[in-house]
C-alpha positions as MATLAB code, in Angstrom:
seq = 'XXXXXXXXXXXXXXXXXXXXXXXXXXXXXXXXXXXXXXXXXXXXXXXXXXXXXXXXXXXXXXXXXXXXXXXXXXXXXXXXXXXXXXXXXXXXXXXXXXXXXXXXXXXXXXXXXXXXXXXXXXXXXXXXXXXXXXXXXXXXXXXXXXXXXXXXXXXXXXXXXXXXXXXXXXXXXXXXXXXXXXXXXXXXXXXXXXXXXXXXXXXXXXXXXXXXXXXXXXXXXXX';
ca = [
      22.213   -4.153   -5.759;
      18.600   -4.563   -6.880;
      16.276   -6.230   -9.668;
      13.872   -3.865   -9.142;
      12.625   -0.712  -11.455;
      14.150    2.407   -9.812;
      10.501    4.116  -10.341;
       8.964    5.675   -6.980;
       4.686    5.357   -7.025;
       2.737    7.911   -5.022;
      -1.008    8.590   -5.524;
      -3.502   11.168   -4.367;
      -7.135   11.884   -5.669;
      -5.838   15.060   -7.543;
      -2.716   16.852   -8.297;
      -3.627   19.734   -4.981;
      -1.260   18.679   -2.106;
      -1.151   20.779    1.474;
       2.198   21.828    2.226;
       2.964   19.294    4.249;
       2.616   16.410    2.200;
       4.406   18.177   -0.523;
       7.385   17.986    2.105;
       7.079   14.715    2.998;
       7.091   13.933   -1.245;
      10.031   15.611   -1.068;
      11.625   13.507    1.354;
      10.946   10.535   -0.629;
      12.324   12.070   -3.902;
      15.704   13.222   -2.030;
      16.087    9.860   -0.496;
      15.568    7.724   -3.499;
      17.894    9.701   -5.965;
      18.235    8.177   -9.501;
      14.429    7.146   -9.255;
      12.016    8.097  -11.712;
       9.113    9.230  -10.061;
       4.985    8.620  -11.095;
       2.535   10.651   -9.116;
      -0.930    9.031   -9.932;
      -4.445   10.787   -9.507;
      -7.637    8.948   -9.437;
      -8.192   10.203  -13.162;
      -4.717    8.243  -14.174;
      -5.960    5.104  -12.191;
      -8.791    4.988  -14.162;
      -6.584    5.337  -17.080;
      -4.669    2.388  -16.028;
      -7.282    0.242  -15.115;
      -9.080    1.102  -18.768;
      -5.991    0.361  -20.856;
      -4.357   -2.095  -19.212;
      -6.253   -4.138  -16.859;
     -10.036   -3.947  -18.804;
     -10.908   -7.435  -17.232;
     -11.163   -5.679  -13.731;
     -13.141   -2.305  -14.944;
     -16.401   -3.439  -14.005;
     -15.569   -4.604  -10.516;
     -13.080   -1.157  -10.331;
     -16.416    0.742  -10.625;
     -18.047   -0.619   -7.663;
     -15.029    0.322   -5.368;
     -14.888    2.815   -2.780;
     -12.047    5.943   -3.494;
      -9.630    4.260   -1.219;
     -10.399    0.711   -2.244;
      -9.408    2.056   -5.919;
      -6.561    3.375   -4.401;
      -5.417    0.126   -2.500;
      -6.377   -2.033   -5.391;
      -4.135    0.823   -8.155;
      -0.897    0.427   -5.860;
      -0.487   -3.342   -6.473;
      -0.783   -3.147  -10.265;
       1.479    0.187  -10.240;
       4.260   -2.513   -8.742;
       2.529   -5.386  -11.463;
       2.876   -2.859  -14.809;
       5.840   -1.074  -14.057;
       7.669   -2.473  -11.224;
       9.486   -0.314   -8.226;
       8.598    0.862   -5.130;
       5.112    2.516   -3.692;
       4.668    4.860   -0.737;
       1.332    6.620    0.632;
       1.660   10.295    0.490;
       1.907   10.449    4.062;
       5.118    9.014    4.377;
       8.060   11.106    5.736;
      11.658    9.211    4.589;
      14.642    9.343    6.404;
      17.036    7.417    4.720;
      17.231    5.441    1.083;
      15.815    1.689    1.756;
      17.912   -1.042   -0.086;
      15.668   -4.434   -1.364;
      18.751   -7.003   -2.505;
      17.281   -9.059   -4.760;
      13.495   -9.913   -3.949;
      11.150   -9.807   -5.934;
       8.588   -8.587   -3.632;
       9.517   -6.629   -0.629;
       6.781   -5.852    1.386;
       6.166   -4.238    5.242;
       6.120   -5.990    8.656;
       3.689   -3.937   10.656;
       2.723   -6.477   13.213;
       4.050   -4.237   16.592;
       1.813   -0.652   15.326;
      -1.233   -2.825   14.227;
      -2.605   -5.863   14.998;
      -6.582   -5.871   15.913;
      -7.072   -9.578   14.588;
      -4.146  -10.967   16.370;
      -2.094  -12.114   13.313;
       1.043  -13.733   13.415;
       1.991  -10.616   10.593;
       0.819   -7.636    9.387;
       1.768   -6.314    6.168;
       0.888   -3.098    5.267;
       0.222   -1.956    1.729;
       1.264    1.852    2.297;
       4.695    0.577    1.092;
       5.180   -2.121   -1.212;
       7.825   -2.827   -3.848;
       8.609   -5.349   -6.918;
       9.620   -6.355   -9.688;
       7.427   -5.612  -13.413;
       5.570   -8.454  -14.132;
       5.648  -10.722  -10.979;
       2.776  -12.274  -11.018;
       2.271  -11.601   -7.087;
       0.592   -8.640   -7.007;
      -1.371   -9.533  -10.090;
      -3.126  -12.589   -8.403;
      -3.803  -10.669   -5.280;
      -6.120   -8.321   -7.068;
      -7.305  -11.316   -8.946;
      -8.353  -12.540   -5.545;
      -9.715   -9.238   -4.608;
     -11.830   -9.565   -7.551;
     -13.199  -13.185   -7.112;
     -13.525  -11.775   -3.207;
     -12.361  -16.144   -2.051;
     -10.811  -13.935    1.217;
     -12.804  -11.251    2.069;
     -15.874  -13.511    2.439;
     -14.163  -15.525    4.563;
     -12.722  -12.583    6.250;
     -16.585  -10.754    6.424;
     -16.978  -12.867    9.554;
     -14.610  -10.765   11.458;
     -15.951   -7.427   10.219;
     -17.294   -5.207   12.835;
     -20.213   -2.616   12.254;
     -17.763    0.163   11.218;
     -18.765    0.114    7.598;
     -15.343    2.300    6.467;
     -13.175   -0.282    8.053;
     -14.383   -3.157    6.035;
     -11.918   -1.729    3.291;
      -8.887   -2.998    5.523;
     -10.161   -6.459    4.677;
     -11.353   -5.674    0.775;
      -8.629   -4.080   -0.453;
      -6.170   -3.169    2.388;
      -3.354   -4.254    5.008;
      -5.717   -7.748    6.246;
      -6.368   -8.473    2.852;
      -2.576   -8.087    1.957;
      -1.501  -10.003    5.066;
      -3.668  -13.062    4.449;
      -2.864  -13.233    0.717;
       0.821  -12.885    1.571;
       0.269  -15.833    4.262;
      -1.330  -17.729    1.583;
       1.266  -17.507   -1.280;
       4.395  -16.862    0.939;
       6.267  -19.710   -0.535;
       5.568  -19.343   -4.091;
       7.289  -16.232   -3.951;
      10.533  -14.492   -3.782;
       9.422  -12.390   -0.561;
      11.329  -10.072    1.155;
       9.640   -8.949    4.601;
      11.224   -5.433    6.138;
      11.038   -5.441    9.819;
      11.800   -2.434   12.145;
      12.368    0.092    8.917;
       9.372    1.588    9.156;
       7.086    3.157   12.289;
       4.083    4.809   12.603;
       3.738    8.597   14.023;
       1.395    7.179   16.519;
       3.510    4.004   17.641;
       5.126    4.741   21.263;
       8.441    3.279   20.968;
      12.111    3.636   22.413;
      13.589    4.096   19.658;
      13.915    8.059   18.354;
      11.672    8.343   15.294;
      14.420    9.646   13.059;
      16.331    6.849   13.425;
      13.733    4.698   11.371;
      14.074    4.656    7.454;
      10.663    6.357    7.233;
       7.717    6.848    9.228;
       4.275    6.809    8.485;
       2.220    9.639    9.821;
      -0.983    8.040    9.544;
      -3.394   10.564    7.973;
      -6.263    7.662    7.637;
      -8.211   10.390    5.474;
     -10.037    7.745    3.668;
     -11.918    7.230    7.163;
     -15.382    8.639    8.266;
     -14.764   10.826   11.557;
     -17.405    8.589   13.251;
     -15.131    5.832   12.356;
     -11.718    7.253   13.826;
      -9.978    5.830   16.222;
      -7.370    8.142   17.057;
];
């Protein structure tokens, strides 16, 4: 029922995982049976970035540890194709795509500071190997065309500014951008956050994202 490579993406700066993210891996491996799962640390970024994407190794280098991370997760989708969930993602139930070639999350309801018409959220993303989409977004991160554009915005929380570098603003205006070139699949009301009040019981959402924001500074917290 899909295009897509059945090959889950998860990524952490090391291979040491508390006990309760190694539960909520689990949950993603017992939902997406049949998958073949990659479990990247910053040393295998680096590795990918080196030997396959050398044109961006420079810029890579300059990068904050969770702006490597954002920028990683699109070419995981771009090299090998499949599906890509933050480690702090808890799955309920297997997600089906149809036949996108990029499926990507609608967020707007548990975040939206800038007052978007859409969020999309790059703690899950999936796609086919090869489409060029997720490519040409970290070519745009590169050439930074957006984020100065977006710099305006920025407030004086320097650790946020990687939401519009790398992460869920950058995605959203890229994906607002290029929407129609694409084969674009947006999910809606699959996903919550562990912080969203809603009526609807958590566990009946196909996952839910507990929100660690680890790559923040405590001064910067907002929760």
């Amino acid at each position: 029922d899909t295009n897509m490579e059945k090959i889950i993406h998860q990524t952490w700066k090391n291979s040491e995982l508390k006990e309760v993210e190694k539960i909520w891996v689990e949950s993603v491996k017992e939902k997406f049976i049949g998958y073949e799962y990659k479990f990247w640390t910053d040393e295998n970024n680096d590795w990918l970035i080196r030997t396959k994407y050398p044109e961006f190794q420079d810029f890579y280098k300059e990068l904050t540890p969770v702006e490597k991370s954002d920028f990683c997760r699109y070419l995981y989708i771009h090299q090998y194709g499949g599906v890509y969930l933050d480690i702090d993602v808890k799955m309920n139930r297997f997600l089906e795509f149809g036949e996108a070639d990029v499926v990507l999350c609608d967020q707007t309801e548990e975040a939206n500071t800038e007052k978007l018409e859409i969020v999309v959220d790059p703690f899950f993303l999936a796609g086919k190997k090869g489409c060029p989409f997720f490519y040409q977004l970290c070519q745009n991160i590169f050439r930074g065309t957006i984020y100065r554009h977006l710099s305006i915005s920025i407030d004086k929380l320097y650790s946020l500014k990687t939401l519009y570098k790398t992460g869920p603003i950058m995605l959203t205006k890229f994906y607002l951008l290029n929407r129609h070139k694409y084969n674009i699949k947006v999910l809606k009301g699959v996903f919550t956050t562990n912080r969203h009040q809603t009526k609807i019981p958590k566990h009946l959402f196909h996952g839910i994202h507990m929100q660690y924001n680890s790559w923040l500074k405590e001064e910067d917290r907002r929760f």
